[in-house]
Structures are given as C-alpha cells and as structure tokens.
mmCIF file of C-alpha atoms and ligand atoms in Angstrom:
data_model
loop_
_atom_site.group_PDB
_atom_site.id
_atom_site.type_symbol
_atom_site.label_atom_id
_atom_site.label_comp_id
_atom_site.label_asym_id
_atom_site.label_seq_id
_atom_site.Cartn_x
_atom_site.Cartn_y
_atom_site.Cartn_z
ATOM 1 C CA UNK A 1222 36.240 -21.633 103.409
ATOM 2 C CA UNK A 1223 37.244 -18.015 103.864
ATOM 3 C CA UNK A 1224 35.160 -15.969 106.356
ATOM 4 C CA UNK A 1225 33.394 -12.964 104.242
ATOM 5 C CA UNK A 1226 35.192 -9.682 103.564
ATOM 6 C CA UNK A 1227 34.164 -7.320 106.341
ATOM 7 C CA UNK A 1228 31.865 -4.370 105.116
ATOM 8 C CA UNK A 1229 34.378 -1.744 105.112
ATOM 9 C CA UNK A 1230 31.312 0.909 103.139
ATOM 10 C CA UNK A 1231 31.275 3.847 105.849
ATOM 11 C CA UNK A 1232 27.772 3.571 107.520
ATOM 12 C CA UNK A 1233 25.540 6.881 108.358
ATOM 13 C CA UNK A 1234 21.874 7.302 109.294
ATOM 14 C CA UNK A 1235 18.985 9.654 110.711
ATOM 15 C CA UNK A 1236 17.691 9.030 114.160
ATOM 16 C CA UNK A 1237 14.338 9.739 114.800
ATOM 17 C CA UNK A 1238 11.272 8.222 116.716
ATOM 18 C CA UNK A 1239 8.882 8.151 114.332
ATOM 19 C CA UNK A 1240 11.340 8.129 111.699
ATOM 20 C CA UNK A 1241 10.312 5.687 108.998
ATOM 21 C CA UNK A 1242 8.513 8.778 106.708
ATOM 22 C CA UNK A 1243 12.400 10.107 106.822
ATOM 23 C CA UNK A 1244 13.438 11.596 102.675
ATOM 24 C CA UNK A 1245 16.504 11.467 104.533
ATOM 25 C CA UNK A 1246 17.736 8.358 103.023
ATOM 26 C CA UNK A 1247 16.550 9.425 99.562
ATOM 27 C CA UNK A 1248 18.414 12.428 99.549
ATOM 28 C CA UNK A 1249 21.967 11.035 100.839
ATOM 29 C CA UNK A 1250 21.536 8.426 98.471
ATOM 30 C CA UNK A 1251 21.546 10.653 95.673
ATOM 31 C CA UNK A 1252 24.576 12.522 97.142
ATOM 32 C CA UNK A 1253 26.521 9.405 97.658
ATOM 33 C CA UNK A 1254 25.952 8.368 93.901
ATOM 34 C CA UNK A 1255 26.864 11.735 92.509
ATOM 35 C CA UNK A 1256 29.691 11.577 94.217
ATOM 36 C CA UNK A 1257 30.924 9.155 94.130
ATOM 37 C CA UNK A 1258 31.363 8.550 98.101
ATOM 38 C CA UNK A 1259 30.894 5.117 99.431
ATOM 39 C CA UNK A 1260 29.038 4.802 102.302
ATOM 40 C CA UNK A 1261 25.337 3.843 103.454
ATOM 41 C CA UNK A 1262 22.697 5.731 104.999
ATOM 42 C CA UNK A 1263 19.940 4.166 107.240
ATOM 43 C CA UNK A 1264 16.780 4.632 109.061
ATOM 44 C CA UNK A 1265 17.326 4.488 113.014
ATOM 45 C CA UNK A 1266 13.882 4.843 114.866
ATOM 46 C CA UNK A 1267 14.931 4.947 118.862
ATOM 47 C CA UNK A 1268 12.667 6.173 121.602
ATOM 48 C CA UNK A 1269 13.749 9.104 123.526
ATOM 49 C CA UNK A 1270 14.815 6.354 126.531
ATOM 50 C CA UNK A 1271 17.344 4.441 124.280
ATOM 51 C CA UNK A 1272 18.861 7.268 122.174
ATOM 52 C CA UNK A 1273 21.884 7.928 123.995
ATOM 53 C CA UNK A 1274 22.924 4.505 124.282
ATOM 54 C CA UNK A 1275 21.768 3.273 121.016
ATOM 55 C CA UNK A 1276 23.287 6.156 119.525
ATOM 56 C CA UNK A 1277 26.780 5.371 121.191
ATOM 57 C CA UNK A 1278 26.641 1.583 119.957
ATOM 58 C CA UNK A 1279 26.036 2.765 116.574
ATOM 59 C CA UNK A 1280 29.849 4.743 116.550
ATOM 60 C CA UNK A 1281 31.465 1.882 118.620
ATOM 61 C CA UNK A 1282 30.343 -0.280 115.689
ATOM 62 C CA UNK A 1283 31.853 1.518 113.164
ATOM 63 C CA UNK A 1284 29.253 3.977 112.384
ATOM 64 C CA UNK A 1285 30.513 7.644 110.718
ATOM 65 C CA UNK A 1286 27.770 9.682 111.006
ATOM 66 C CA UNK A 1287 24.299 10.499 112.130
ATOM 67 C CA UNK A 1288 21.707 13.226 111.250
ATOM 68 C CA UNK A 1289 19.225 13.549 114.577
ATOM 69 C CA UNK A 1290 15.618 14.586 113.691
ATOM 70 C CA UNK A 1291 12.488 15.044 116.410
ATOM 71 C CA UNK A 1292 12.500 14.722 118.807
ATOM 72 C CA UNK A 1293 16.263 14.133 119.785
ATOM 73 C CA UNK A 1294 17.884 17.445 118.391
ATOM 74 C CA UNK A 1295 18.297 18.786 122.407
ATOM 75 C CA UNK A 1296 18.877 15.493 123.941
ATOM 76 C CA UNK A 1297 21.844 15.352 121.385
ATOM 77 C CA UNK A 1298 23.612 18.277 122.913
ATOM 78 C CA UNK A 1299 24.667 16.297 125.607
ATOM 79 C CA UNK A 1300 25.773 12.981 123.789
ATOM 80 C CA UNK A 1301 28.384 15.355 121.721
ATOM 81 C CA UNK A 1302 31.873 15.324 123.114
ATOM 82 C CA UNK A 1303 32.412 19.310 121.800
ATOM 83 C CA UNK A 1304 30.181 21.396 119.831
ATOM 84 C CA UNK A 1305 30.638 23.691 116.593
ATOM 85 C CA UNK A 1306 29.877 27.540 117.042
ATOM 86 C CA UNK A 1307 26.624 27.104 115.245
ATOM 87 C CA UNK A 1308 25.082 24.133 117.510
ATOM 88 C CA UNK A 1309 26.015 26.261 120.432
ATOM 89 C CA UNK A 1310 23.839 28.766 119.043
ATOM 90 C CA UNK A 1311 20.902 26.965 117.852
ATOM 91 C CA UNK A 1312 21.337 24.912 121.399
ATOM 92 C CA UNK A 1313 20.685 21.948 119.392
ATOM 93 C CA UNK A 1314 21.990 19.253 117.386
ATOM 94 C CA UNK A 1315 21.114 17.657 114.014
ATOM 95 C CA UNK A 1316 24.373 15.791 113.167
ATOM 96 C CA UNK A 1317 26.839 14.078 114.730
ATOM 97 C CA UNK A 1318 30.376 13.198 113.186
ATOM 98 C CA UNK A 1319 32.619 10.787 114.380
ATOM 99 C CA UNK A 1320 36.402 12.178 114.468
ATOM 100 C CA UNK A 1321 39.687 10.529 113.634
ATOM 101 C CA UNK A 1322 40.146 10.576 117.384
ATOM 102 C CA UNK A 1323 37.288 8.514 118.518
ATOM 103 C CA UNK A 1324 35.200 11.658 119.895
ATOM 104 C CA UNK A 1325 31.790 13.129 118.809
ATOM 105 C CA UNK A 1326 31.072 15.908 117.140
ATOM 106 C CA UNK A 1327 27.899 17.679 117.687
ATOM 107 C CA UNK A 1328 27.017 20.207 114.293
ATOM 108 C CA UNK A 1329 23.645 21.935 113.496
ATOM 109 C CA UNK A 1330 23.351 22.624 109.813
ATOM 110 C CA UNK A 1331 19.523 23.797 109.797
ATOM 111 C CA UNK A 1332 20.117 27.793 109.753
ATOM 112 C CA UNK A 1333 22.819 27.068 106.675
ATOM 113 C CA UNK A 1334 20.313 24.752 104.822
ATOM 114 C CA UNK A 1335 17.526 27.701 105.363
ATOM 115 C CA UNK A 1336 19.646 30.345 104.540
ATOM 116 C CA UNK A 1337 21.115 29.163 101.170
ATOM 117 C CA UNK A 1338 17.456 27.815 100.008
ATOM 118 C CA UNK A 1339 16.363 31.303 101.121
ATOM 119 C CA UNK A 1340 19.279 33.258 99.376
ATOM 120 C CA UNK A 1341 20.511 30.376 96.524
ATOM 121 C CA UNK A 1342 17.725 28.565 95.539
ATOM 122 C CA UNK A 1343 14.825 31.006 95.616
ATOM 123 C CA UNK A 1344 16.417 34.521 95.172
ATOM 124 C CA UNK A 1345 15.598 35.996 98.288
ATOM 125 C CA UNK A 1346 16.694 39.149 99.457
ATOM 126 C CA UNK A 1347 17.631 39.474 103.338
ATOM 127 C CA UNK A 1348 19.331 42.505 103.538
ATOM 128 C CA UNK A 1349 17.427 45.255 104.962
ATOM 129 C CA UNK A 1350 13.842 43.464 104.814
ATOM 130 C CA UNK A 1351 11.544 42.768 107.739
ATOM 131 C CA UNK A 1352 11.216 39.752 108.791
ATOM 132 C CA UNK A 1353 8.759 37.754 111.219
ATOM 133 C CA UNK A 1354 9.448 34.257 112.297
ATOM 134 C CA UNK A 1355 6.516 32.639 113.931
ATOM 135 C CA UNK A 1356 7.435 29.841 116.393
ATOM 136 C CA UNK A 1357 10.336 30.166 119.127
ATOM 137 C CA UNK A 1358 11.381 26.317 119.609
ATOM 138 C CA UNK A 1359 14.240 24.964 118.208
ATOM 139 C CA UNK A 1360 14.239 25.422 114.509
ATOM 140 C CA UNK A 1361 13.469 28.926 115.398
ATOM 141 C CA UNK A 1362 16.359 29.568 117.446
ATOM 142 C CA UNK A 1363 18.817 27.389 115.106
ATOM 143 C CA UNK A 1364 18.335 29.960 112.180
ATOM 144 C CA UNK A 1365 18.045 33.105 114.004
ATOM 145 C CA UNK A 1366 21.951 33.605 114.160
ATOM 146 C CA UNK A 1367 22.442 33.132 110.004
ATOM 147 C CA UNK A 1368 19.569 35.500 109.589
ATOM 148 C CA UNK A 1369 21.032 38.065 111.554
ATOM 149 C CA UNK A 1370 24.384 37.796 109.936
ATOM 150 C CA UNK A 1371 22.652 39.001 107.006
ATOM 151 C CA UNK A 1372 21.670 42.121 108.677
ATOM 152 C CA UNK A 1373 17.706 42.475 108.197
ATOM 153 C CA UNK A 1374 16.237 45.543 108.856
ATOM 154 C CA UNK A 1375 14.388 43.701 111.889
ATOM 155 C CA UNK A 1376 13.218 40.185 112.777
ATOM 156 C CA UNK A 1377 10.012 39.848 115.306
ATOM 157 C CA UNK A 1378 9.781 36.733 116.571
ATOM 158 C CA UNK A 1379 6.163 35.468 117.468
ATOM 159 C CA UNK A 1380 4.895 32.726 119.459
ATOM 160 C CA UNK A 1381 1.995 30.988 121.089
ATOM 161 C CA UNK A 1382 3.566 31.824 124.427
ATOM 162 C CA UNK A 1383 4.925 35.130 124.294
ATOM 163 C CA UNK A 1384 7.353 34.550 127.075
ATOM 164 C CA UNK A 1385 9.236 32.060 124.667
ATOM 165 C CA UNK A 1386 9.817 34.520 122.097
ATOM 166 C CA UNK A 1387 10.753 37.354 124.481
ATOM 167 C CA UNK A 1388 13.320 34.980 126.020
ATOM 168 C CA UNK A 1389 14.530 33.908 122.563
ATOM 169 C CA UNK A 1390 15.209 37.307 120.980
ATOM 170 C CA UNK A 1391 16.916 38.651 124.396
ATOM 171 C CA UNK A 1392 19.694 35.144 123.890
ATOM 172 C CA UNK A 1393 20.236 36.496 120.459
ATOM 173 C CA UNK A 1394 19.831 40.293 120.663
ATOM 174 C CA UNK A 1395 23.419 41.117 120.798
ATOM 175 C CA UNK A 1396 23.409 39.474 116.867
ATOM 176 C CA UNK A 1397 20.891 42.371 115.667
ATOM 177 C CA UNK A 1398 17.557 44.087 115.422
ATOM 178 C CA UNK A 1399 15.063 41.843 117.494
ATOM 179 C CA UNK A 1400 11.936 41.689 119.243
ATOM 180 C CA UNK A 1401 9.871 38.526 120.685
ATOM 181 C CA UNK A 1402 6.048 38.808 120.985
ATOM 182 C CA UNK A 1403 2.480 36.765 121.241
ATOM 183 C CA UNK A 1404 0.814 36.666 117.975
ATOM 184 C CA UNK A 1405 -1.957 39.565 119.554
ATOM 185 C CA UNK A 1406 1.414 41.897 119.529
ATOM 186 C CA UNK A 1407 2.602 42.090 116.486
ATOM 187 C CA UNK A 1408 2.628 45.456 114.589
ATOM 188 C CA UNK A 1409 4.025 47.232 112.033
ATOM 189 C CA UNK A 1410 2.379 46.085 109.088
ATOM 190 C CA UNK A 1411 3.125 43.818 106.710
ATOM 191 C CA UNK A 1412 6.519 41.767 106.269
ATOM 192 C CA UNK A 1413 8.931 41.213 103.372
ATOM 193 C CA UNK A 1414 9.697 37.400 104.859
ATOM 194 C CA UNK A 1415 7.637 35.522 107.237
ATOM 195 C CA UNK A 1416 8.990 32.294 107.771
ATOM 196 C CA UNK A 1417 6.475 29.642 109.632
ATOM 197 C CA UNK A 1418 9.075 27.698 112.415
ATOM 198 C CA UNK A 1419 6.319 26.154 113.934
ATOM 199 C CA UNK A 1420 4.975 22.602 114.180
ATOM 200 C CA UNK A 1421 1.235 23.706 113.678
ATOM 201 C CA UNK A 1422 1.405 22.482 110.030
ATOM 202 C CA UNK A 1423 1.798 18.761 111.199
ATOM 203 C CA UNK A 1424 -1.132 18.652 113.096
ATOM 204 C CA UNK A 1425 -3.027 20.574 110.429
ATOM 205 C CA UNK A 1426 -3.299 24.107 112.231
ATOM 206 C CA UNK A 1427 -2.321 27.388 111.557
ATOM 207 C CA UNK A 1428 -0.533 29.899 113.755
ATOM 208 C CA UNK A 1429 -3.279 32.453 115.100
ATOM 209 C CA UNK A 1430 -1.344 35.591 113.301
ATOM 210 C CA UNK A 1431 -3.104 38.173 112.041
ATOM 211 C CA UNK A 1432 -3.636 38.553 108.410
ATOM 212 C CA UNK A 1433 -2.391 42.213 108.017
ATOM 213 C CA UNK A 1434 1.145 40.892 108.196
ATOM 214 C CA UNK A 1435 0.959 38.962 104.472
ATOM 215 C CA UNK A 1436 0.745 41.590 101.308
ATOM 216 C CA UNK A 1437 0.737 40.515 97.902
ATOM 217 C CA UNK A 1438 4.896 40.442 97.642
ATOM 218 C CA UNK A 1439 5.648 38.859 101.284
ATOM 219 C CA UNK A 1440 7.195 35.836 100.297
ATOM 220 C CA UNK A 1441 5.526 32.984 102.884
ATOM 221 C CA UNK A 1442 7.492 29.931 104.081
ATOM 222 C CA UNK A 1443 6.835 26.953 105.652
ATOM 223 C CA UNK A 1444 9.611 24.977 107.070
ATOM 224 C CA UNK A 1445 7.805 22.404 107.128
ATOM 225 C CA UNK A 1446 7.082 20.704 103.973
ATOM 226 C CA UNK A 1447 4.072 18.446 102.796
ATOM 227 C CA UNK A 1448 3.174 16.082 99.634
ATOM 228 C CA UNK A 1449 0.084 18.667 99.091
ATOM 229 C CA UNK A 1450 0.260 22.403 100.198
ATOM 230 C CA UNK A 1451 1.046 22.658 103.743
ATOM 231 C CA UNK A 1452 -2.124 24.334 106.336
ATOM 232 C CA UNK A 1453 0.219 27.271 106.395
ATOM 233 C CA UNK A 1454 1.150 27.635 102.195
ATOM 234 C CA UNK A 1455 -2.626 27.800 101.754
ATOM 235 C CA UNK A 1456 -3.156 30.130 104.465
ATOM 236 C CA UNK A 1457 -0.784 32.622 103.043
ATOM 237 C CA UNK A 1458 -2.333 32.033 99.378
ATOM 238 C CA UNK A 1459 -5.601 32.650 100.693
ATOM 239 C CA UNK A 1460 -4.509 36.025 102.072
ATOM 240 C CA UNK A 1461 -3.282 37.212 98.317
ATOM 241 C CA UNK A 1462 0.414 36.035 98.836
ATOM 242 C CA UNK A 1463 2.030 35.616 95.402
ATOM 243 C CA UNK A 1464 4.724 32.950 96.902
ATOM 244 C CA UNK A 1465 4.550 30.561 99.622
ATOM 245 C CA UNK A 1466 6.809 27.948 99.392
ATOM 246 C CA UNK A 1467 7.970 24.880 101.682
ATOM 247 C CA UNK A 1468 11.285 23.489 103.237
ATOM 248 C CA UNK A 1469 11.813 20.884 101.041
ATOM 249 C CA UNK A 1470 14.599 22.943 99.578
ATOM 250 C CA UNK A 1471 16.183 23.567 103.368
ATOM 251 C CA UNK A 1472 15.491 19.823 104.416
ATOM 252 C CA UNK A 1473 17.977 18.902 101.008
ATOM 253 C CA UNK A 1474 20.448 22.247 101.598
ATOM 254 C CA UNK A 1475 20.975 21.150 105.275
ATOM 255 C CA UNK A 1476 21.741 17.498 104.558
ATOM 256 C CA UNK A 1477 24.195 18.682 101.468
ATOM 257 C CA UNK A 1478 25.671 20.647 104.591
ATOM 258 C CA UNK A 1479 25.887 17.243 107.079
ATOM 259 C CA UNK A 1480 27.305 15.568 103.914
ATOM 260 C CA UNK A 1481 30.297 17.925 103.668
ATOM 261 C CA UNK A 1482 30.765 18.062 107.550
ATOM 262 C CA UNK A 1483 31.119 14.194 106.960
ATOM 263 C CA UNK A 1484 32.826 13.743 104.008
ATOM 264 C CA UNK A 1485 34.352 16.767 102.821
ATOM 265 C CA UNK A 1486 32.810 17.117 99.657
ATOM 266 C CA UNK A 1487 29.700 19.163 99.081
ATOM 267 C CA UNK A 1488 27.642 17.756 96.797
ATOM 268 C CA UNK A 1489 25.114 19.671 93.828
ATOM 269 C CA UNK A 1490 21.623 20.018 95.405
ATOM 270 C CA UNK A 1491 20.392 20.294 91.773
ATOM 271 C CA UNK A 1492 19.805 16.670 91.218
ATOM 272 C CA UNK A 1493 17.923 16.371 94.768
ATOM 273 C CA UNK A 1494 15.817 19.476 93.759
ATOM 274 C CA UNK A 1495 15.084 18.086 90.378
ATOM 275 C CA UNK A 1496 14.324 15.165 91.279
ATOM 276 C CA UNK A 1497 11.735 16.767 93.897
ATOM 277 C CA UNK A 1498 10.268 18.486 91.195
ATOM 278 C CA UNK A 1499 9.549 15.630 88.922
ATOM 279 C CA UNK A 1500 7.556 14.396 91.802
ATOM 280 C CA UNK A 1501 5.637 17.385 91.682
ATOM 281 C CA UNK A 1502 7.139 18.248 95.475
ATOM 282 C CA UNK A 1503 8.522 21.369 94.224
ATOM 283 C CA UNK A 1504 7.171 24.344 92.082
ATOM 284 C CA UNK A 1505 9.213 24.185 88.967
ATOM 285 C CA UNK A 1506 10.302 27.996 88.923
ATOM 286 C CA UNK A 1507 12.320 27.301 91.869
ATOM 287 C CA UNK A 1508 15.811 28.126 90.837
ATOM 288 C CA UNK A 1509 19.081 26.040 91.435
HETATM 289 P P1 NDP B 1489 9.605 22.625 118.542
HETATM 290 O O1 NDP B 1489 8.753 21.541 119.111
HETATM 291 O O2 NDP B 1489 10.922 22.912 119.156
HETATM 292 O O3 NDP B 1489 8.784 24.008 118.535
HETATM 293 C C1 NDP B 1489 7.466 24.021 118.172
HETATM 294 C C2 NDP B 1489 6.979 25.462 117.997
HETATM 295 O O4 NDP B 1489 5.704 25.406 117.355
HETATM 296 C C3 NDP B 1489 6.797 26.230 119.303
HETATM 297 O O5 NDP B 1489 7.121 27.583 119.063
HETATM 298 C C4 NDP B 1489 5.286 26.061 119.564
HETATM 299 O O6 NDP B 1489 4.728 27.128 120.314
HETATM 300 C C5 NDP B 1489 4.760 26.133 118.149
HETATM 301 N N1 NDP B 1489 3.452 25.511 117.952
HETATM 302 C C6 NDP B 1489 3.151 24.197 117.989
HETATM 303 N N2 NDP B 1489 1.849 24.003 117.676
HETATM 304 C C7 NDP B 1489 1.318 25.242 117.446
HETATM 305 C C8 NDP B 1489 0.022 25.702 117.089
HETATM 306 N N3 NDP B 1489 -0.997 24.845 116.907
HETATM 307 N N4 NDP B 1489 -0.177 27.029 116.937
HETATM 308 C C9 NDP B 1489 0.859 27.883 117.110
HETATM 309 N N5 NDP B 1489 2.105 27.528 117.459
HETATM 310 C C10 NDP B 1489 2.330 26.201 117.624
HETATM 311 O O7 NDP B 1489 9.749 22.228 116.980
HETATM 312 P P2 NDP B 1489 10.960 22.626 116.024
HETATM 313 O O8 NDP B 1489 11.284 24.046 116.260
HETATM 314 O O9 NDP B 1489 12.050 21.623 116.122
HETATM 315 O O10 NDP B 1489 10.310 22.421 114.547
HETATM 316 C C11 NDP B 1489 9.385 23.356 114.037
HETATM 317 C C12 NDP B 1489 9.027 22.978 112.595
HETATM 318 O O11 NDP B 1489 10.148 23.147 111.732
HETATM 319 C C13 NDP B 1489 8.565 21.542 112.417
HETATM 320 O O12 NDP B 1489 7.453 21.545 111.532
HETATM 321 C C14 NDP B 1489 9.749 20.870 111.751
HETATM 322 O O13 NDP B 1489 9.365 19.776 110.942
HETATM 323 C C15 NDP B 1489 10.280 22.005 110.898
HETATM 324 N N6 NDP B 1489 11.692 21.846 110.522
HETATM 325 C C16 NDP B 1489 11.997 21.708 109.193
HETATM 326 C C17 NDP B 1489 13.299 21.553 108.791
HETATM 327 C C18 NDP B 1489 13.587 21.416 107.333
HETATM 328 O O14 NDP B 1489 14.700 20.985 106.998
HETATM 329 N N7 NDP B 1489 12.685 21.786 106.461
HETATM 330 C C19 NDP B 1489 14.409 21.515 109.757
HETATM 331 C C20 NDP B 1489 13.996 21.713 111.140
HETATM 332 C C21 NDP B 1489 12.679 21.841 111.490
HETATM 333 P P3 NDP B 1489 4.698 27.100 121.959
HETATM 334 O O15 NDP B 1489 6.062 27.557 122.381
HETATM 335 O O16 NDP B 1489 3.627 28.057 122.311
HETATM 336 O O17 NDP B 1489 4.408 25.674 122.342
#
C-alpha cells in the first residue's frame, strides 16, 4: 500500500491566547479562494510561556506564515531573525514570514491596514486635519508613523498615564507635529479625526476624554470592533458625532497586507467587506 501523499498546501495561522473568537481565519479564507492561493490558515492559541517555542516548531514543520495577535505582538520582536522598517517603528510584530533562506521575518502591517481603511475605504481626509489618538500602547505607536507620513496638521496623543503618551510622541517627533498628554490636558477644541487605540472598549469602558473634543463632523473610530456598537461608537454618537465607525475595515486591510507580504499577491478587500456587511458588521455606505 502506498504511504499518503504528503500535504504539500502551504500552512499559515494567527497566534493568540485567547484566540478562538479570531475572524482571522474567515478573512484569509476568503483571500485564499479569490485567489486562488493554496494554502491553510489556522487557529494557534499558546500562552505567553510557550509562544516562542511553539511558534518555532510551527516553521520547522513546514509552516509559511503567522499573524501574532494579543498579547504576543512585543514578545514577537525578539523571535524575528530581522525586522522590516515599519515593525521597527511600531516596536511590534503582527506577522511573521518564513524566507527562502530558513530565517524569520518579523512585519507589522497594522498602521497600513488603518491607513488605507482610513483613506480607501471610508474617504478620509488626513492632510492638514487634527488629529487625537487616545491610547499610547502598541496599536498606538504602530500607526503613528503612516499617519505622520500623511502630514496632519497635528496629532495629540492622549493617555490614561500621561507619561506614556509624552514618551510616545517624543520616539516619533522627528516624523511631525506631535504632542502626548493625560486626558485632563487636552485642548484646542474639537478634532477632525479621533481615533480610539485603546483597549477600554473590551472591557466595556470608555476613555475619560472630554466631550468638547467630538463636533458634529469629527469622524470617531474605534479600532476595536464589536458585533453591536462598540462602548466608544456610542459614546461618540451620543455626543452628536455624525460617523463613528469600527476597525473591522483595518482588521481585513491589515491581513490583505500579511497576505501579500506572504504570498505576493494582494488580494480585493471588497469581498471581505461585503461579506461583513451582509452580516450587518459593517454600515453599508462604507465605500470599497
Ligand atoms: P495595549 O495593551 O498595548 O494598550 C492599551 C492602551 O489602552 C493603553 O494606552 C492603556 O492605557 C489604554 N487603556 C486600557 N484600558 C483603559 C481604560 N479603561 N481607560 C482608558 N485607557 C485604557 O493594547 P493595543 O495597543 O495592542 O490595542 C489597543 C486596541 O486596538 C485593542 O482594542 C485592540 O483590539 C485594537 N486593535 C485593533 C486592530 C484592528 O485590526 N482593528 C489592530 C490592533 C489593535 P494605560 O497606558 O494608561 O494603561
């Protein structure tokens, strides 16, 4: 009897402890089938203990690819072999690509997957507007260097601790117009953008900012993204915003980005979006 053919389908995943309520899968799956690429994607749940050696078993076993979610994005740093520009930056990773020479690479595509739901997807303008970003942890910091390379009027960074803010917009202040404050200091009126980079939404809070930074045309989003309005979307609507939106669209832009770092091919987002939208997880006037 002839032993059976070896699975030669290229295998990729998402690492993550919890990790099961991952759209991760979902999305990649849609990418693979549109084009055409064959390969799997998986759920890998390992505890912060395990994750560097379970995520070096997965490449000596054949593995292609990984995206890394929470709360592994910093520990990955150190697993990569070499770095792009961009996870230097953000001082974080959230994929890894295995090379033709046997090394990792370390990639962060989360400040490309905001940016080009920002700019692509939803129309926004980033050119000259203000901008506050509330939260200075690692989502912050990974899309502060995109942002600036659009050249915003300003960006204020706010946090919980102030200190964590200040620190953040002195790494980056060579990139552009920055400041880092507590929520108490933030001035200036209202904002064109204010992007929420915090994890308050997942334990149902809101950042303490004050409500004289939303007017009617501020555009509010969350990046974190819920099957009902997020703590934070309902905040801003609340406060008279006319759109508050959620990352769904920069959880599917910054996988389409880990999918051409891995295969080469950059695949539509439309058919990801749309099917979001028939789910009712996206606002239908969302553009592609
Ligand atoms: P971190 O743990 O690195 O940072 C957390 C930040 O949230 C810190 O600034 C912290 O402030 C702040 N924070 C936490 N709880 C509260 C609260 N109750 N009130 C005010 N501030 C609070 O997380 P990340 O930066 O990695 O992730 C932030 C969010 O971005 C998460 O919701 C994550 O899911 C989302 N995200 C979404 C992506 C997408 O594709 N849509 C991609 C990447 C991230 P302090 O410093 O004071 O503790």
């Amino acid at each position: 009897m002839n032993a059976p053919a070896a699975d030669t389908t290229d295998q990729y995943g998402v690492v993550g402890h919890p990790v099961a309520h991952s759209w991760s899968p979902f999305i990649h799956g849609i990418f693979s089938r549109e084009t055409g690429q064959a390969m799997t994607y998986r759920l890998y749940d390992f505890t912060p203990e395990e994750f560097h050696q379970k995520a070096r078993e997965f490449f000596k076993q054949g593995g292609r690819g990984l995206n890394i979610t929470l709360p592994h994005k910093i520990a990955a740093v150190d697993l990569a072999d070499d770095l792009t520009a961009r996870a230097a930056h953000a001082a974080a990773v959230n994929t890894f690509a295995l090379r033709n020479d046997g090394t990792i690479l370390g990639d962060n595509t989360d400040g490309t997957g905001l940016v080009r739901d920002l700019c692509d997807n939803q129309g926004i303008v980033i050119t000259h507007r203000r901008i506050l970003i509330i939260g200075a942890g690692g989502a912050s910091r990974g899309v502060l260097a995109p942002l600036l390379a659009l050249s915003p009027a300003e960006i204020v960074i706010a946090n919980r601790t102030s200190e964590r803010a200040e620190q953040l917009a002195k790494t980056f202040e060579k990139l552009g117009t920055l400041h880092g404050v507590g929520f108490r200091q933030i001035s200036g009126g209202t904002f064109d953008l204010i992007i929420n980079a915090t994890s308050a939404s997942l334990s149902g809070d809101i950042p303490a900012v004050p409500a004289g930074v939303v007017a009617p045309e501020t555009v509010c989003y969350d990046m974190a993204y819920g099957k009902t309005d997020t703590p934070f979307v309902r905040w801003a609507l609340k406060l008279g915003c006319t759109r508050a939106l959620q990352g769904w669209g920069m959880l599917v832009e910054q996988a389409a980005e880990s999918f051409r770092v891995w295969r080469g091919v950059r695949p539509s987002t439309a058919p990801v979006l749309t099917a979001l939208k028939e789910r009712a997880l996206l606002p239908s006037m969302t553009a592609q």
